Short mmCIF file of C-alpha atoms in Angstrom, two decimals:
data_model
loop_
_atom_site.label_atom_id
_atom_site.label_comp_id
_atom_site.label_asym_id
_atom_site.label_seq_id
_atom_site.Cartn_x
_atom_site.Cartn_y
_atom_site.Cartn_z
CA UNK P 71 94.88 156.88 47.72
CA UNK P 72 93.15 160.26 47.28
CA UNK P 73 90.20 159.05 49.34
CA UNK P 74 92.60 158.05 52.10
CA UNK P 75 94.30 161.45 52.05
CA UNK P 76 90.92 163.17 52.15
CA UNK P 77 89.81 161.08 55.13
CA UNK P 78 93.02 161.87 57.00
CA UNK P 79 92.59 165.58 56.30
CA UNK P 80 88.99 165.49 57.49
CA UNK P 81 89.98 163.78 60.73
CA UNK P 82 92.70 166.35 61.41
CA UNK P 83 90.31 169.23 60.72
CA UNK P 84 87.67 167.80 63.03
CA UNK P 85 90.20 167.70 65.91
CA UNK P 86 92.27 170.80 65.19
CA UNK P 87 93.15 171.88 68.74
CA UNK P 88 93.89 168.39 69.96
CA UNK P 89 95.92 167.61 66.86
CA UNK P 90 97.84 170.90 67.12
CA UNK P 91 98.76 170.38 70.78
CA UNK P 92 99.83 166.81 70.18
CA UNK P 93 101.75 167.76 67.06
CA UNK P 94 103.62 170.51 68.89
CA UNK P 95 104.96 167.97 71.37
CA UNK P 96 106.25 165.88 68.43
CA UNK P 97 107.77 168.96 66.77
CA UNK P 98 109.44 169.95 70.03
CA UNK P 99 110.91 166.48 70.51
CA UNK P 100 112.34 166.41 66.98
CA UNK P 101 113.56 170.00 67.31
CA UNK P 102 115.48 169.17 70.48
CA UNK P 103 116.89 166.00 68.91
CA UNK P 104 118.19 167.90 65.86
CA UNK P 105 119.69 170.74 67.91
CA UNK P 106 121.35 168.38 70.39
CA UNK P 107 122.75 166.19 67.61
CA UNK P 108 124.09 169.23 65.79
CA UNK P 109 125.70 170.63 68.94
CA UNK P 110 127.24 167.26 69.77
CA UNK P 111 128.60 167.03 66.24
CA UNK P 112 130.09 170.52 66.59
CA UNK P 113 131.90 169.54 69.79
CA UNK P 114 133.10 166.28 68.20
CA UNK P 115 134.34 168.14 65.12
CA UNK P 116 136.26 170.59 67.33
CA UNK P 117 137.87 167.68 69.17
CA UNK P 118 138.83 166.07 65.86
CA UNK P 119 140.29 169.32 64.50
CA UNK P 120 142.45 169.77 67.58
CA UNK P 121 143.66 166.19 67.35
CA UNK P 122 144.38 166.51 63.63
CA UNK P 123 146.53 169.57 64.30
CA UNK P 124 149.16 167.25 65.81
CA UNK P 125 149.89 163.54 65.64
CA UNK P 126 148.27 161.50 68.41
CA UNK P 127 150.54 158.44 68.29
CA UNK P 128 153.20 160.11 70.45
CA UNK P 129 154.34 160.46 74.06
CA UNK P 130 156.12 163.70 74.93
CA UNK P 131 158.75 163.56 77.70
CA UNK P 132 160.42 166.31 79.73
CA UNK P 133 162.91 166.16 82.59
CA UNK P 134 161.59 167.00 86.05
CA UNK P 135 162.50 166.74 89.74
CA UNK P 136 162.40 163.62 91.88
CA UNK P 137 159.79 163.48 94.62
CA UNK P 138 160.96 160.21 96.21
CA UNK P 139 164.31 159.10 97.65
CA UNK P 140 165.87 156.24 95.69
CA UNK P 141 168.96 154.09 96.32
CA UNK P 142 170.65 156.70 98.48
CA UNK P 143 169.53 159.73 96.45
CA UNK P 144 167.35 162.34 98.12
CA UNK P 145 164.20 163.78 96.61
CA UNK P 146 164.33 167.11 94.80
CA UNK P 147 167.09 166.05 92.40
CA UNK P 148 166.90 167.47 88.86
CA UNK P 149 166.56 164.90 86.06
CA UNK P 150 167.96 166.14 82.75
CA UNK P 151 167.19 164.18 79.59
CA UNK P 152 170.17 163.30 77.38
CA UNK P 153 170.65 162.56 73.71
CA UNK P 154 171.66 159.03 74.72
CA UNK P 155 168.11 158.50 75.98
CA UNK P 156 166.93 158.51 72.35
CA UNK P 157 168.52 155.18 71.43
CA UNK P 158 167.90 153.79 74.92
CA UNK P 159 164.11 154.28 74.71
CA UNK P 160 163.99 152.91 71.17
CA UNK P 161 166.00 149.84 72.12
CA UNK P 162 164.08 148.88 75.28
CA UNK P 163 160.52 149.53 74.10
CA UNK P 164 159.46 147.67 70.96
CA UNK P 165 156.28 149.74 70.49
CA UNK P 166 158.44 152.85 70.04
CA UNK P 167 159.68 153.09 66.46
CA UNK P 168 161.31 156.52 66.66
CA UNK P 169 162.37 159.02 69.30
CA UNK P 170 163.26 162.60 68.39
CA UNK P 171 164.71 165.38 70.52
CA UNK P 172 163.82 169.06 70.69
CA UNK P 173 165.65 172.19 71.63
CA UNK P 174 164.03 175.57 72.18
CA UNK P 175 164.94 179.20 72.80
CA UNK P 176 161.79 181.14 73.61
CA UNK P 177 163.43 184.57 73.45
CA UNK P 178 165.34 184.18 70.17
CA UNK P 179 165.19 187.17 67.84
CA UNK P 180 164.88 186.60 64.09
CA UNK P 181 165.42 189.68 61.92
CA UNK P 182 165.82 191.01 58.39
CA UNK P 183 166.41 194.49 57.02
CA UNK P 184 162.63 194.93 57.01
CA UNK P 185 161.60 193.85 60.50
CA UNK P 186 162.31 191.55 63.45
CA UNK P 187 160.28 189.03 65.43
CA UNK P 188 160.79 187.52 68.85
CA UNK P 189 159.36 184.14 69.65
CA UNK P 190 159.92 180.45 69.79
CA UNK P 191 163.04 179.15 68.07
CA UNK P 192 162.76 175.35 67.84
CA UNK P 193 165.46 172.83 67.02
CA UNK P 194 163.74 169.80 65.50
CA UNK P 195 164.11 166.63 63.48
CA UNK P 196 162.50 166.03 60.04
CA UNK P 197 159.60 164.11 61.62
CA UNK P 198 158.29 167.33 63.19
CA UNK P 199 156.36 168.20 60.03
CA UNK P 200 154.39 164.96 60.22
CA UNK P 201 154.00 165.11 63.99
CA UNK P 202 152.42 168.57 63.85
CA UNK P 203 150.66 168.16 60.49
CA UNK P 204 152.41 171.21 59.11
CA UNK P 205 151.16 172.41 55.74
CA UNK P 206 154.06 173.53 53.55
CA UNK P 207 153.13 176.59 51.50
CA UNK P 208 156.51 176.94 49.81
CA UNK P 209 159.85 175.15 49.78
CA UNK P 210 160.43 172.18 52.06
CA UNK P 211 160.85 171.19 55.67
CA UNK P 212 164.10 170.16 57.35
CA UNK P 213 165.46 166.87 55.98
CA UNK P 214 168.05 164.25 56.96
CA UNK P 215 170.87 166.00 55.07
CA UNK P 216 170.23 169.18 57.02
CA UNK P 217 170.63 167.14 60.20
CA UNK P 218 173.74 165.27 58.99
CA UNK P 219 175.52 168.37 57.68
CA UNK P 220 174.41 170.72 60.50
CA UNK P 221 173.14 173.25 57.98
CA UNK P 222 172.12 176.73 59.03
CA UNK P 223 168.66 176.63 57.51
CA UNK P 224 165.31 177.76 58.87
CA UNK P 225 161.61 177.13 58.19
CA UNK P 226 159.25 180.02 58.94
CA UNK P 227 155.56 180.20 59.75
CA UNK P 228 153.46 182.08 57.21
CA UNK P 229 152.80 185.04 59.53
CA UNK P 230 156.46 185.37 60.49
CA UNK P 231 157.53 185.19 56.85
CA UNK P 232 155.05 187.94 56.01
CA UNK P 233 156.41 190.14 58.84
CA UNK P 234 160.07 189.57 57.93
CA UNK P 235 159.52 189.93 54.19
CA UNK P 236 156.47 192.19 53.77
CA UNK P 237 154.70 192.01 50.42
CA UNK P 238 156.74 189.04 49.21
CA UNK P 239 155.06 185.77 48.23
CA UNK P 240 156.06 182.68 50.25
CA UNK P 241 157.59 181.10 47.13
CA UNK P 242 159.97 184.06 46.79
CA UNK P 243 160.84 184.04 50.49
CA UNK P 244 162.53 180.64 50.03
CA UNK P 245 166.27 181.18 49.50
CA UNK P 246 166.44 184.49 51.35
CA UNK P 247 168.41 184.89 54.58
CA UNK P 248 167.53 185.95 58.11
CA UNK P 249 169.68 186.77 61.15
CA UNK P 250 169.35 184.87 64.41
CA UNK P 251 171.71 184.24 67.34
CA UNK P 252 174.36 186.31 65.59
CA UNK P 253 174.40 184.05 62.54
CA UNK P 254 172.89 184.10 59.05
CA UNK P 255 170.28 181.45 58.20
CA UNK P 256 168.83 180.45 54.83
CA UNK P 257 165.04 180.17 54.62
CA UNK P 258 164.19 176.81 53.02
CA UNK P 259 160.44 176.72 53.55
CA UNK P 260 157.27 178.48 54.69
CA UNK P 261 154.50 176.54 56.46
CA UNK P 262 151.04 177.15 57.84
CA UNK P 263 149.44 175.88 61.04
CA UNK P 264 146.47 176.91 63.17
CA UNK P 265 148.38 177.66 66.37
CA UNK P 266 152.04 176.70 65.96
CA UNK P 267 154.17 179.64 64.79
CA UNK P 268 157.74 178.71 65.77
CA UNK P 269 160.80 179.09 63.55
CA UNK P 270 162.38 175.67 63.01
CA UNK P 271 166.03 174.74 62.53
CA UNK P 272 167.93 171.41 62.44
CA UNK P 273 168.50 169.93 65.88
CA UNK P 274 172.18 169.21 65.22
CA UNK P 275 172.82 172.81 64.15
CA UNK P 276 171.24 174.06 67.35
CA UNK P 277 173.43 171.73 69.41
CA UNK P 278 176.54 172.89 67.55
CA UNK P 279 175.96 176.60 68.18
CA UNK P 280 174.95 176.10 71.84
CA UNK P 281 178.04 174.14 72.86
CA UNK P 282 177.36 170.57 71.71
CA UNK P 283 176.19 169.45 75.17
CA UNK P 284 174.10 166.31 75.28
CA UNK P 285 171.12 167.72 77.19
CA UNK P 286 167.76 167.37 75.49
CA UNK P 287 164.98 169.80 76.34
CA UNK P 288 162.24 167.40 75.21
CA UNK P 289 161.95 163.92 73.76
CA UNK P 290 159.03 162.68 71.69
CA UNK P 291 158.47 158.95 71.31
CA UNK P 292 156.52 157.94 68.22
CA UNK P 293 154.63 154.71 68.79
CA UNK P 294 152.86 152.05 66.75
CA UNK P 295 151.04 148.76 67.20
CA UNK P 296 148.88 149.91 70.13
CA UNK P 297 145.10 150.05 70.07
CA UNK P 298 143.82 150.61 73.60
CA UNK P 299 144.17 153.26 76.26
CA UNK P 300 145.55 150.67 78.70
CA UNK P 301 148.33 149.71 76.26
CA UNK P 302 149.28 153.36 75.89
CA UNK P 303 149.43 153.86 79.65
CA UNK P 304 151.54 150.71 80.05
CA UNK P 305 154.01 151.94 77.44
CA UNK P 306 154.23 155.26 79.29
CA UNK P 307 155.16 153.38 82.47
CA UNK P 308 157.71 151.27 80.54
CA UNK P 309 159.40 154.42 79.18
CA UNK P 310 159.49 155.89 82.70
CA UNK P 311 161.11 152.66 83.94
CA UNK P 312 163.71 152.85 81.15
CA UNK P 313 164.64 156.41 82.12
CA UNK P 314 164.57 155.47 85.81
CA UNK P 315 167.24 152.83 85.28
CA UNK P 316 169.37 155.27 83.29
CA UNK P 317 169.06 158.29 85.60
CA UNK P 318 168.65 156.57 88.96
CA UNK P 319 165.13 157.39 90.11
CA UNK P 320 162.13 155.40 91.24
CA UNK P 321 160.08 154.29 88.18
CA UNK P 322 156.92 155.13 90.17
CA UNK P 323 158.11 158.73 90.68
CA UNK P 324 155.98 160.69 88.21
CA UNK P 325 157.68 163.95 89.13
CA UNK P 326 161.10 162.76 87.94
CA UNK P 327 160.04 162.97 84.29
CA UNK P 328 156.91 164.68 83.02
CA UNK P 329 155.00 163.00 80.22
CA UNK P 330 152.10 163.84 77.93
CA UNK P 331 150.57 160.67 76.58
CA UNK P 332 148.70 161.98 73.54
CA UNK P 333 147.85 158.44 72.39
CA UNK P 334 145.90 157.51 75.54
CA UNK P 335 144.41 160.99 75.70
CA UNK P 336 143.14 160.77 72.12
CA UNK P 337 141.53 157.36 72.71
CA UNK P 338 139.89 158.55 75.93
CA UNK P 339 138.66 161.68 74.17
CA UNK P 340 137.24 159.72 71.25
CA UNK P 341 135.41 157.43 73.67
CA UNK P 342 134.01 160.47 75.49
CA UNK P 343 132.75 161.92 72.20
CA UNK P 344 131.06 158.59 71.44
CA UNK P 345 129.35 158.61 74.84
CA UNK P 346 128.25 162.19 74.25
CA UNK P 347 126.60 161.30 70.94
CA UNK P 348 124.94 158.24 72.51
CA UNK P 349 123.63 160.34 75.41
CA UNK P 350 122.20 162.89 72.98
CA UNK P 351 120.40 160.16 71.03
CA UNK P 352 118.98 158.69 74.24
CA UNK P 353 117.85 162.10 75.53
CA UNK P 354 116.36 162.97 72.14
CA UNK P 355 114.63 159.60 71.96
CA UNK P 356 112.88 160.03 75.29
CA UNK P 357 111.91 163.59 74.37
CA UNK P 358 110.42 162.28 71.14
CA UNK P 359 108.65 159.44 72.94
CA UNK P 360 106.62 161.94 74.96
CA UNK P 361 105.25 163.33 71.69
CA UNK P 362 104.61 159.87 70.27
CA UNK P 363 102.59 158.92 73.36
CA UNK P 364 100.47 161.99 72.72
CA UNK P 365 99.89 160.90 69.12
CA UNK P 366 98.88 157.44 70.30
CA UNK P 367 96.43 158.95 72.80
CA UNK P 368 94.78 161.15 70.21
CA UNK P 369 94.43 158.16 67.89
CA UNK P 370 92.72 156.16 70.66
CA UNK P 371 90.29 159.05 71.19
CA UNK P 372 89.74 159.32 67.44
CA UNK P 373 88.94 155.61 67.18
CA UNK P 374 86.55 155.84 70.11
CA UNK P 375 84.70 158.79 68.58
CA UNK P 376 84.45 157.03 65.20
CA UNK P 377 83.28 153.67 66.47
CA UNK P 378 79.86 154.12 64.83
CA UNK P 379 81.49 155.15 61.55
CA UNK P 380 83.80 152.13 61.65
CA UNK P 381 80.80 149.87 62.27
CA UNK P 382 79.00 151.24 59.20
CA UNK P 383 82.11 150.77 57.06
CA UNK P 384 82.52 147.22 58.27
CA UNK P 385 78.81 146.52 57.67
CA UNK P 386 78.96 147.64 54.03
CA UNK P 387 82.00 145.48 53.33
CA UNK P 388 85.09 147.47 54.32
CA UNK P 389 87.98 145.11 54.99
CA UNK P 390 89.84 145.28 58.33
CA UNK P 391 93.02 145.96 56.35
CA UNK P 392 91.64 149.24 54.95
CA UNK P 393 90.65 150.45 58.41
CA UNK P 394 94.02 149.42 59.81
CA UNK P 395 95.76 151.27 56.97
CA UNK P 396 93.77 154.45 57.57
CA UNK P 397 94.49 154.57 61.31
CA UNK P 398 98.20 153.88 60.74
CA UNK P 399 98.35 156.50 58.00
CA UNK P 400 96.79 159.09 60.30
CA UNK P 401 99.38 158.39 62.98
CA UNK P 402 102.24 158.59 60.49
CA UNK P 403 100.81 161.79 58.95
CA UNK P 404 100.59 163.63 62.26
CA UNK P 405 104.06 162.50 63.33
CA UNK P 406 105.69 163.20 59.96
CA UNK P 407 104.03 166.60 59.43
CA UNK P 408 104.99 168.05 62.79
CA UNK P 409 108.25 166.11 62.82
CA UNK P 410 109.38 167.82 59.63
CA UNK P 411 108.45 171.17 61.16
CA UNK P 412 110.77 170.28 64.05
CA UNK P 413 113.53 169.27 61.61
CA UNK P 414 113.29 172.55 59.68
CA UNK P 415 113.27 174.68 62.83
CA UNK P 416 116.12 172.68 64.35
CA UNK P 417 118.29 173.05 61.25
CA UNK P 418 117.52 176.80 61.16
CA UNK P 419 118.66 177.19 64.77
CA UNK P 420 121.83 175.21 64.01
CA UNK P 421 122.60 177.59 61.14
CA UNK P 422 122.38 180.49 63.60
CA UNK P 423 124.64 178.67 66.07
CA UNK P 424 127.07 177.90 63.26
CA UNK P 425 127.18 181.56 62.23
CA UNK P 426 128.11 182.73 65.73
CA UNK P 427 130.03 179.80 67.25
CA UNK P 428 130.79 177.46 64.35
CA UNK P 429 134.50 178.28 64.09
CA UNK P 430 135.65 178.38 67.71
CA UNK P 431 137.85 176.14 69.84
CA UNK P 432 134.78 174.60 71.49
CA UNK P 433 132.68 173.99 68.38
CA UNK P 434 133.24 173.38 64.67
CA UNK P 435 130.45 173.17 62.08
CA UNK P 436 127.53 172.34 64.44
CA UNK P 437 125.16 171.17 61.71
CA UNK P 438 123.48 167.93 60.69
CA UNK P 439 124.02 166.28 57.33
CA UNK P 440 121.69 164.33 55.09
CA UNK P 441 122.43 161.05 56.86
CA UNK P 442 121.14 162.46 60.18
CA UNK P 443 118.03 163.85 58.47
CA UNK P 444 117.42 160.44 56.88
CA UNK P 445 117.79 158.68 60.25
CA UNK P 446 115.34 161.08 61.87
CA UNK P 447 112.91 160.59 58.97
CA UNK P 448 113.03 156.82 59.40
CA UNK P 449 112.54 157.26 63.15
CA UNK P 450 109.48 159.46 62.50
CA UNK P 451 107.89 156.92 60.16
CA UNK P 452 108.46 154.08 62.62
CA UNK P 453 107.25 156.20 65.55
CA UNK P 454 104.13 157.28 63.69
CA UNK P 455 103.33 153.70 62.75
CA UNK P 456 103.77 152.56 66.32
CA UNK P 457 101.64 155.45 67.58
CA UNK P 458 98.75 154.35 65.36
CA UNK P 459 99.27 150.59 65.65
CA UNK P 460 97.47 149.91 68.92
CA UNK P 461 94.48 152.18 68.18
CA UNK P 462 94.27 150.55 64.74
CA UNK P 463 94.29 147.05 66.23
CA UNK P 464 91.53 148.13 68.60
CA UNK P 465 89.53 149.53 65.68
CA UNK P 466 89.54 146.32 63.62
CA UNK P 467 88.48 144.27 66.65
CA UNK P 468 85.20 146.20 66.89
CA UNK P 469 82.30 144.02 65.74
CA UNK P 470 80.01 145.73 63.20
CA UNK P 471 76.81 145.03 65.18
CA UNK P 472 78.26 146.46 68.42
CA UNK P 473 79.68 149.45 66.57
CA UNK P 474 76.31 150.28 64.98
CA UNK P 475 74.71 150.33 68.43
CA UNK P 476 77.31 152.82 69.66
CA UNK P 477 76.22 156.46 69.87
#
């Protein structure tokens, strides 16, 4: 083993410039592969974080304006969603297991003796916490009894709770009261979320204090049993048809009701992230191949220059296997040595990228883990072996007599 290592070292020293230039191409290929994989992972992580911030098995629905005449109605008619649409959508679409309504007052003022805030005031159902992946810091979210008894209770975002009750822990905020819409509300919980900061109240309470009309600002259909983007799009069309029959508009009129199909969007996005990772691997592979071809070329030259030496070794009894092993080991050594240099430099660059851009909307944690490093290591070993295979096969085919004649 030590003799083999010494022979490899001697060969590399005898061809320093050629080995260095070839090795740099390998290092560059691995460096680019690591950086591209890390960047792709950062983009994928950002996509996953944004999806995790809200449930993806939902279709959001808003009323709009018709853009087509239908059964005697002219275009331009306003379509207002109703509370009755909740049970109608659930009944006519088996993939929908729950529909919830929303109300909102964007200019509502919430105040205490300490301070006041103006912002989104949302009327929601209990499922909102799961839909938005809200993290409760203290107390609880709205429940079914709040809905049934039209309680005047409110759940605050962490930042709003801190502004309304400065210096008070979230646990101690629970049970205190705030003023909103001329009424007193009891705080029952404090939550945290990356971008959602609305103050939430029971939907039925909101309807009671705004006149008990049956208009619904937004409906959200929660779905199950679907697995493909096409199934999600078909369900969206089915829901539009259900509302078209109820409100008298053409089911093909996409302006009559506006929808946001988060299910189909999430599947399409996940597929796009998969294609991105695949494209990075392919691009990195071809970049690495250029370096491997260089290693193979230098090994062919090395074999040609050492033909006389190989002949002597064969003449004194060296087995073809030992010569094959040496040539393969040289190829693997060059590829692995400079490949690891590329890995280290690539990971260092990713750390710099992570420090500056690793916690943004476009990128999250753009680094590579041990599994990626292991995959690249395996790829380097295989590539090095392949780079030395053909020169090695050529070397063992040299006849000792012909090799000894070579100068």
